[in-house]
């Protein structure tokens, strides 16, 4: 009976030690030298396994992923091999009441022993962030330049006044006709004074252009200053000749042709009816001897009209100049009219003798 009880006791002791080994394998703390921090709890979504923490892997045996806790199991098995079941255990070593009775093993599993909490290592304080280097001092801004004062608008330049006509400029066709007669007689009476007028006229040349003071648009000449220089030489060597008398009949003949030419926009010595100058003169009188005719355009100042005909630019025969200085002529008639193309046209009829009707 005692032997049976001893066997039962030994069996119970073996069973207790076996359970203790299982308990230690499941929950006993690891030795201090092999303590490893608890595996970090997964932080990812449910169902996903978090990657192992590098510190946890460093506490594993080389070449093995099983925790070093396997050493605890071998240690307890080693204690179990040294147990002698035939030796009567001392009463103080009976842990059946202490370890077996209070526990409920109805489900056949030992009550897990909670491992002692492992205090986490104090977190390393994060290094203080490096202080940013101070920015280099910005150069002081240059003082603002004073804004330039707005430019004052220049006063409007007054438009040039239109050129004042010469004193003998005609305000009517009759006045222009008389001014031309006066200039012709001044030239015939005093050729040397006329030279001064020619020199002044030459000063208006710019190459072939003639810019007269009473005209905005220059006149384009054919010969430039060549013709005016020739006219100056002729006037210097000229003797005075008799002045001309105005003839009413010659004036009517000249005015008729000026109106016809001006309205038609033509510039011919022959009339629209095919008439010649001497035929038109005889309509209002009777010619005796030499007669002639000049036609000038574009000038409403008597002086320029006469000088233009005296220079006779572009006319190789200089026939207009010859009529102006012909010493046989004693009578003159002048007629002027507006011209559709040349602004104004003036006709001058000359005669040595003329009998009025």
Short mmCIF file of C-alpha atoms in Angstrom, two decimals:
data_model
loop_
_atom_site.label_atom_id
_atom_site.label_comp_id
_atom_site.label_asym_id
_atom_site.label_seq_id
_atom_site.Cartn_x
_atom_site.Cartn_y
_atom_site.Cartn_z
CA UNK A 1 0.00 0.00 0.00
CA UNK A 2 2.81 2.39 0.91
CA UNK A 3 4.68 1.36 -2.21
CA UNK A 4 1.63 2.05 -4.26
CA UNK A 5 1.28 5.41 -2.59
CA UNK A 6 4.96 6.13 -3.22
CA UNK A 7 4.61 5.28 -6.89
CA UNK A 8 1.54 7.37 -7.11
CA UNK A 9 3.47 10.15 -5.42
CA UNK A 10 6.37 9.69 -7.78
CA UNK A 11 4.04 9.70 -10.73
CA UNK A 12 2.38 12.79 -9.47
CA UNK A 13 5.76 14.42 -8.95
CA UNK A 14 6.87 13.47 -12.45
CA UNK A 15 3.62 14.79 -13.80
CA UNK A 16 4.07 17.99 -11.82
CA UNK A 17 7.58 18.47 -13.09
CA UNK A 18 6.47 17.71 -16.64
CA UNK A 19 3.77 20.33 -16.35
CA UNK A 20 6.30 22.75 -14.94
CA UNK A 21 8.54 22.12 -17.95
CA UNK A 22 5.63 22.80 -20.27
CA UNK A 23 4.71 25.89 -18.36
CA UNK A 24 8.26 27.16 -18.45
CA UNK A 25 8.52 26.43 -22.15
CA UNK A 26 5.34 28.46 -22.71
CA UNK A 27 5.80 31.30 -20.30
CA UNK A 28 8.95 31.23 -18.13
CA UNK A 29 11.13 34.29 -18.42
CA UNK A 30 14.39 33.85 -20.24
CA UNK A 31 17.70 34.11 -18.40
CA UNK A 32 19.00 37.66 -17.93
CA UNK A 33 21.89 37.20 -20.34
CA UNK A 34 19.52 36.12 -23.11
CA UNK A 35 16.62 38.46 -22.41
CA UNK A 36 15.12 39.80 -25.56
CA UNK A 37 12.56 42.52 -25.91
CA UNK A 38 9.04 41.42 -26.57
CA UNK A 39 8.07 41.28 -30.18
CA UNK A 40 6.49 44.55 -31.29
CA UNK A 41 2.77 44.42 -31.71
CA UNK A 42 1.73 44.61 -35.32
CA UNK A 43 0.79 48.08 -36.34
CA UNK A 44 -0.60 47.30 -39.75
CA UNK A 45 -4.17 46.45 -40.69
CA UNK A 46 -5.73 43.24 -39.30
CA UNK A 47 -4.66 40.09 -41.12
CA UNK A 48 -1.25 41.47 -42.08
CA UNK A 49 1.97 40.44 -40.34
CA UNK A 50 4.29 43.24 -39.47
CA UNK A 51 7.91 42.79 -40.57
CA UNK A 52 10.22 41.64 -37.75
CA UNK A 53 11.91 44.31 -35.73
CA UNK A 54 15.70 44.36 -36.26
CA UNK A 55 16.26 44.23 -32.50
CA UNK A 56 14.16 41.10 -32.18
CA UNK A 57 16.06 39.31 -34.91
CA UNK A 58 19.38 40.14 -33.24
CA UNK A 59 18.37 38.01 -30.19
CA UNK A 60 17.79 34.87 -32.23
CA UNK A 61 20.25 31.98 -32.42
CA UNK A 62 22.43 32.02 -35.55
CA UNK A 63 20.79 30.18 -38.42
CA UNK A 64 17.57 29.65 -36.46
CA UNK A 65 14.37 31.69 -36.09
CA UNK A 66 13.26 29.87 -32.87
CA UNK A 67 13.71 32.01 -29.73
CA UNK A 68 16.56 31.20 -27.40
CA UNK A 69 13.88 30.13 -24.90
CA UNK A 70 14.63 26.56 -26.12
CA UNK A 71 17.53 26.58 -23.64
CA UNK A 72 15.04 26.81 -20.78
CA UNK A 73 13.35 23.63 -21.94
CA UNK A 74 16.65 21.72 -22.02
CA UNK A 75 17.54 23.02 -18.58
CA UNK A 76 14.31 21.73 -17.02
CA UNK A 77 14.60 18.37 -18.75
CA UNK A 78 18.07 18.08 -17.31
CA UNK A 79 16.67 18.57 -13.80
CA UNK A 80 14.07 15.90 -14.51
CA UNK A 81 16.82 13.34 -15.42
CA UNK A 82 18.45 13.76 -11.99
CA UNK A 83 15.23 12.92 -10.09
CA UNK A 84 15.28 9.55 -8.24
CA UNK A 85 11.75 8.17 -7.78
CA UNK A 86 12.83 5.65 -5.16
CA UNK A 87 14.00 8.30 -2.70
CA UNK A 88 11.40 9.38 -0.21
CA UNK A 89 10.90 13.01 -0.71
CA UNK A 90 11.03 15.26 2.26
CA UNK A 91 7.70 16.63 3.35
CA UNK A 92 8.80 20.22 2.75
CA UNK A 93 9.30 19.26 -0.95
CA UNK A 94 5.69 18.25 -1.41
CA UNK A 95 4.34 20.96 -3.69
CA UNK A 96 1.24 19.00 -4.68
CA UNK A 97 -1.04 21.02 -2.46
CA UNK A 98 0.69 24.26 -3.40
CA UNK A 99 0.92 23.81 -7.14
CA UNK A 100 -1.72 21.28 -8.12
CA UNK A 101 -4.82 21.69 -6.00
CA UNK A 102 -5.46 25.39 -6.46
CA UNK A 103 -5.31 25.05 -10.24
CA UNK A 104 -8.10 23.95 -12.40
CA UNK A 105 -6.84 21.41 -14.92
CA UNK A 106 -10.26 20.22 -15.98
CA UNK A 107 -9.53 21.23 -19.57
CA UNK A 108 -6.26 19.35 -19.49
CA UNK A 109 -4.17 22.55 -20.10
CA UNK A 110 -1.87 24.13 -17.53
CA UNK A 111 -2.70 27.65 -16.46
CA UNK A 112 -0.29 29.95 -18.21
CA UNK A 113 2.08 31.84 -16.08
CA UNK A 114 2.31 35.46 -17.08
CA UNK A 115 5.88 36.49 -17.78
CA UNK A 116 7.33 39.28 -15.79
CA UNK A 117 6.96 42.54 -17.64
CA UNK A 118 10.12 43.72 -19.26
CA UNK A 119 10.70 47.34 -18.77
CA UNK A 120 11.33 48.96 -22.11
CA UNK A 121 14.61 50.67 -22.54
CA UNK A 122 14.32 54.38 -22.19
CA UNK A 123 13.76 55.97 -25.52
CA UNK A 124 16.72 57.74 -26.85
CA UNK A 125 16.06 61.40 -26.91
CA UNK A 126 15.95 62.66 -30.41
CA UNK A 127 18.86 64.92 -31.27
CA UNK A 128 17.94 68.51 -31.29
CA UNK A 129 17.51 69.76 -34.80
CA UNK A 130 20.49 71.59 -36.12
CA UNK A 131 20.08 75.30 -35.86
CA UNK A 132 19.87 76.83 -39.31
CA UNK A 133 22.81 78.92 -40.21
CA UNK A 134 22.00 82.57 -40.10
CA UNK A 135 21.23 84.00 -43.49
CA UNK A 136 23.84 86.36 -44.83
CA UNK A 137 23.00 89.92 -44.19
CA UNK A 138 21.09 91.41 -47.05
CA UNK A 139 22.74 94.46 -48.57
CA UNK A 140 20.94 97.59 -47.68
CA UNK A 141 18.71 98.67 -50.51
CA UNK A 142 19.95 101.61 -52.45
CA UNK A 143 18.05 104.75 -51.75
CA UNK A 144 15.16 105.13 -54.10
CA UNK A 145 15.95 107.40 -56.95
CA UNK A 146 13.57 110.29 -57.17
CA UNK A 147 11.15 109.78 -59.96
CA UNK A 148 11.87 112.08 -62.86
CA UNK A 149 9.46 114.87 -63.16
CA UNK A 150 7.05 114.36 -66.02
CA UNK A 151 8.23 116.06 -69.11
CA UNK A 152 6.55 119.34 -69.62
CA UNK A 153 4.75 119.37 -72.92
CA UNK A 154 6.46 121.64 -75.33
CA UNK A 155 4.37 124.60 -76.24
CA UNK A 156 2.69 124.11 -79.52
CA UNK A 157 4.59 125.76 -82.26
CA UNK A 158 2.45 128.24 -84.06
CA UNK A 159 1.82 127.27 -87.60
CA UNK A 160 3.86 129.34 -90.00
CA UNK A 161 1.91 132.19 -91.38
CA UNK A 162 1.24 131.95 -95.05
CA UNK A 163 3.78 133.75 -97.13
CA UNK A 164 2.91 137.35 -97.61
CA UNK A 165 2.48 138.23 -101.24
CA UNK A 166 4.74 140.73 -102.83
CA UNK A 167 3.55 144.33 -102.77
CA UNK A 168 2.48 144.17 -106.41
CA UNK A 169 0.62 140.86 -106.04
CA UNK A 170 -2.77 141.09 -107.68
CA UNK A 171 -5.83 140.50 -105.55
CA UNK A 172 -7.88 140.39 -108.74
CA UNK A 173 -7.08 139.42 -112.29
CA UNK A 174 -7.15 143.06 -113.28
CA UNK A 175 -4.63 143.84 -110.55
CA UNK A 176 -2.35 141.02 -111.70
CA UNK A 177 -2.60 142.23 -115.29
CA UNK A 178 -1.52 145.73 -114.27
CA UNK A 179 1.33 144.39 -112.07
CA UNK A 180 2.75 142.48 -115.03
CA UNK A 181 2.67 145.62 -117.21
CA UNK A 182 4.47 147.57 -114.47
CA UNK A 183 7.24 144.95 -114.04
CA UNK A 184 7.85 144.75 -117.81
CA UNK A 185 8.21 148.49 -118.09
CA UNK A 186 10.55 148.61 -115.03
CA UNK A 187 12.81 146.03 -116.65
CA UNK A 188 12.85 147.88 -120.03
CA UNK A 189 13.49 151.19 -118.36
CA UNK A 190 16.33 150.06 -115.98
CA UNK A 191 17.94 146.71 -116.89
CA UNK A 192 20.67 147.10 -114.21
CA UNK A 193 18.05 147.25 -111.43
CA UNK A 194 16.48 144.15 -112.94
CA UNK A 195 19.80 142.30 -112.42
CA UNK A 196 19.30 142.60 -108.67
CA UNK A 197 15.85 140.97 -109.03
CA UNK A 198 17.44 138.12 -111.01
CA UNK A 199 20.15 137.56 -108.38
CA UNK A 200 17.49 137.39 -105.67
CA UNK A 201 15.54 134.92 -107.78
CA UNK A 202 18.65 132.75 -108.16
CA UNK A 203 18.87 132.43 -104.37
CA UNK A 204 15.60 130.47 -104.39
CA UNK A 205 17.20 127.63 -106.37
CA UNK A 206 18.09 124.35 -104.72
CA UNK A 207 19.52 122.29 -107.52
CA UNK A 208 16.70 122.17 -110.02
CA UNK A 209 14.06 123.13 -107.47
CA UNK A 210 12.88 126.72 -107.06
CA UNK A 211 11.29 127.50 -103.68
CA UNK A 212 9.64 130.90 -103.94
CA UNK A 213 8.64 132.61 -100.68
CA UNK A 214 4.96 132.86 -101.63
CA UNK A 215 4.62 129.17 -102.57
CA UNK A 216 4.46 126.06 -100.39
CA UNK A 217 5.31 123.73 -103.27
CA UNK A 218 8.65 124.18 -105.07
CA UNK A 219 8.84 124.51 -108.84
CA UNK A 220 10.92 121.98 -110.75
CA UNK A 221 13.04 123.69 -113.40
CA UNK A 222 14.50 122.13 -116.53
CA UNK A 223 17.98 123.68 -116.49
CA UNK A 224 18.62 124.67 -112.88
CA UNK A 225 20.70 127.80 -112.40
CA UNK A 226 22.15 127.64 -115.92
CA UNK A 227 19.25 129.54 -117.45
CA UNK A 228 19.11 132.19 -114.70
CA UNK A 229 22.87 132.80 -114.91
CA UNK A 230 22.48 133.36 -118.64
CA UNK A 231 19.60 135.78 -118.02
CA UNK A 232 21.73 137.75 -115.56
CA UNK A 233 24.45 138.17 -118.22
CA UNK A 234 21.86 139.34 -120.80
CA UNK A 235 20.39 141.90 -118.38
CA UNK A 236 23.83 143.27 -117.51
CA UNK A 237 24.66 143.90 -121.16
CA UNK A 238 21.21 145.24 -122.08
CA UNK A 239 20.48 148.87 -122.93
CA UNK A 240 17.24 150.50 -121.82
CA UNK A 241 14.32 150.26 -124.31
CA UNK A 242 11.07 152.28 -124.58
CA UNK A 243 8.26 151.46 -122.14
CA UNK A 244 5.02 149.91 -123.49
CA UNK A 245 1.56 151.45 -123.58
CA UNK A 246 -1.52 149.45 -122.72
CA UNK A 247 -3.87 148.90 -125.67
CA UNK A 248 -7.56 148.18 -124.95
CA UNK A 249 -7.93 146.08 -128.13
CA UNK A 250 -4.81 144.04 -127.41
CA UNK A 251 -5.96 143.58 -123.81
CA UNK A 252 -9.35 142.21 -125.01
CA UNK A 253 -7.66 139.80 -127.41
CA UNK A 254 -5.29 138.59 -124.65
CA UNK A 255 -8.12 138.17 -122.11
CA UNK A 256 -10.27 136.19 -124.54
CA UNK A 257 -7.50 133.69 -125.11
CA UNK A 258 -6.67 133.44 -121.36
CA UNK A 259 -10.29 132.58 -120.54
CA UNK A 260 -10.41 129.99 -123.31
CA UNK A 261 -7.15 128.33 -122.22
CA UNK A 262 -7.93 128.47 -118.52
CA UNK A 263 -11.39 126.94 -118.83
CA UNK A 264 -10.20 124.25 -121.26
CA UNK A 265 -7.07 123.47 -119.21
CA UNK A 266 -4.87 123.85 -122.28
CA UNK A 267 -1.73 125.89 -122.95
CA UNK A 268 -1.43 126.75 -126.67
CA UNK A 269 -0.90 129.83 -128.82
CA UNK A 270 -3.54 128.61 -131.25
CA UNK A 271 -7.16 129.00 -130.23
CA UNK A 272 -9.80 126.30 -130.01
CA UNK A 273 -11.14 127.64 -133.32
CA UNK A 274 -7.62 127.32 -134.81
CA UNK A 275 -6.95 131.05 -134.71
CA UNK A 276 -3.44 132.53 -134.45
CA UNK A 277 -2.40 135.36 -132.13
CA UNK A 278 -2.36 138.09 -134.81
CA UNK A 279 -5.84 137.02 -136.00
CA UNK A 280 -7.28 137.42 -132.49
CA UNK A 281 -5.59 140.83 -132.13
CA UNK A 282 -7.24 142.09 -135.31
CA UNK A 283 -10.69 141.32 -133.98
CA UNK A 284 -10.47 144.53 -131.91
CA UNK A 285 -8.16 146.64 -134.11
CA UNK A 286 -5.69 146.78 -136.96
CA UNK A 287 -2.10 145.65 -136.70
CA UNK A 288 0.70 147.45 -138.47
CA UNK A 289 4.09 145.84 -138.42
CA UNK A 290 5.57 143.35 -135.91
CA UNK A 291 3.46 141.55 -133.26
CA UNK A 292 4.07 138.85 -130.69
CA UNK A 293 2.53 136.87 -127.80
CA UNK A 294 3.74 135.39 -124.45
CA UNK A 295 1.78 132.96 -122.24
CA UNK A 296 2.81 132.37 -118.61
CA UNK A 297 1.25 130.18 -115.95
CA UNK A 298 1.38 129.51 -112.24
CA UNK A 299 2.31 132.96 -110.89
CA UNK A 300 -0.04 135.41 -109.21
CA UNK A 301 2.84 137.81 -108.39
CA UNK A 302 3.74 140.16 -111.27
CA UNK A 303 7.51 140.17 -110.52
CA UNK A 304 7.84 136.35 -110.57
CA UNK A 305 5.73 136.11 -113.72
CA UNK A 306 8.02 138.52 -115.59
CA UNK A 307 11.31 137.00 -114.26
CA UNK A 308 10.11 133.50 -115.16
CA UNK A 309 9.53 134.59 -118.77
CA UNK A 310 12.84 136.50 -118.91
CA UNK A 311 14.85 133.45 -117.72
CA UNK A 312 12.82 131.33 -120.19
CA UNK A 313 13.90 127.99 -118.62
CA UNK A 314 13.53 125.03 -120.96
CA UNK A 315 12.91 127.08 -124.11
CA UNK A 316 15.93 126.84 -126.37
CA UNK A 317 15.01 129.84 -128.54
CA UNK A 318 14.41 132.10 -125.50
CA UNK A 319 11.52 133.55 -127.53
CA UNK A 320 9.64 134.86 -124.45
CA UNK A 321 12.72 136.89 -123.40
CA UNK A 322 13.04 138.32 -126.91
CA UNK A 323 9.44 139.63 -126.82
CA UNK A 324 10.02 141.29 -123.42
CA UNK A 325 13.11 143.25 -124.57
CA UNK A 326 12.11 143.87 -128.25
CA UNK A 327 12.74 147.57 -128.84
CA UNK A 328 10.26 147.72 -131.81
CA UNK A 329 7.25 146.95 -129.59
CA UNK A 330 5.35 149.96 -128.32
CA UNK A 331 1.94 148.54 -127.29
CA UNK A 332 0.87 145.73 -124.90
CA UNK A 333 -2.31 144.06 -123.75
CA UNK A 334 -2.42 141.55 -120.79
CA UNK A 335 -5.24 139.18 -119.86
CA UNK A 336 -5.25 136.69 -116.87
CA UNK A 337 -7.67 134.00 -115.87
CA UNK A 338 -7.87 131.01 -113.51
CA UNK A 339 -6.46 127.83 -114.98
CA UNK A 340 -7.88 124.40 -114.16
CA UNK A 341 -4.40 122.83 -114.08
CA UNK A 342 -1.85 125.61 -113.57
CA UNK A 343 -3.89 127.76 -111.17
CA UNK A 344 -3.57 130.93 -113.25
CA UNK A 345 -2.72 131.76 -116.84
CA UNK A 346 -1.66 135.15 -118.22
CA UNK A 347 -1.54 136.07 -121.94
CA UNK A 348 0.55 139.09 -123.14
CA UNK A 349 0.06 140.49 -126.69
CA UNK A 350 2.70 142.86 -128.15
CA UNK A 351 2.49 145.13 -131.21
CA UNK A 352 4.69 147.73 -132.90
CA UNK A 353 1.60 149.57 -134.24
CA UNK A 354 -2.04 148.97 -133.50
CA UNK A 355 -5.16 150.94 -134.45
CA UNK A 356 -8.11 150.48 -132.10
CA UNK A 357 -11.59 149.87 -133.60
#
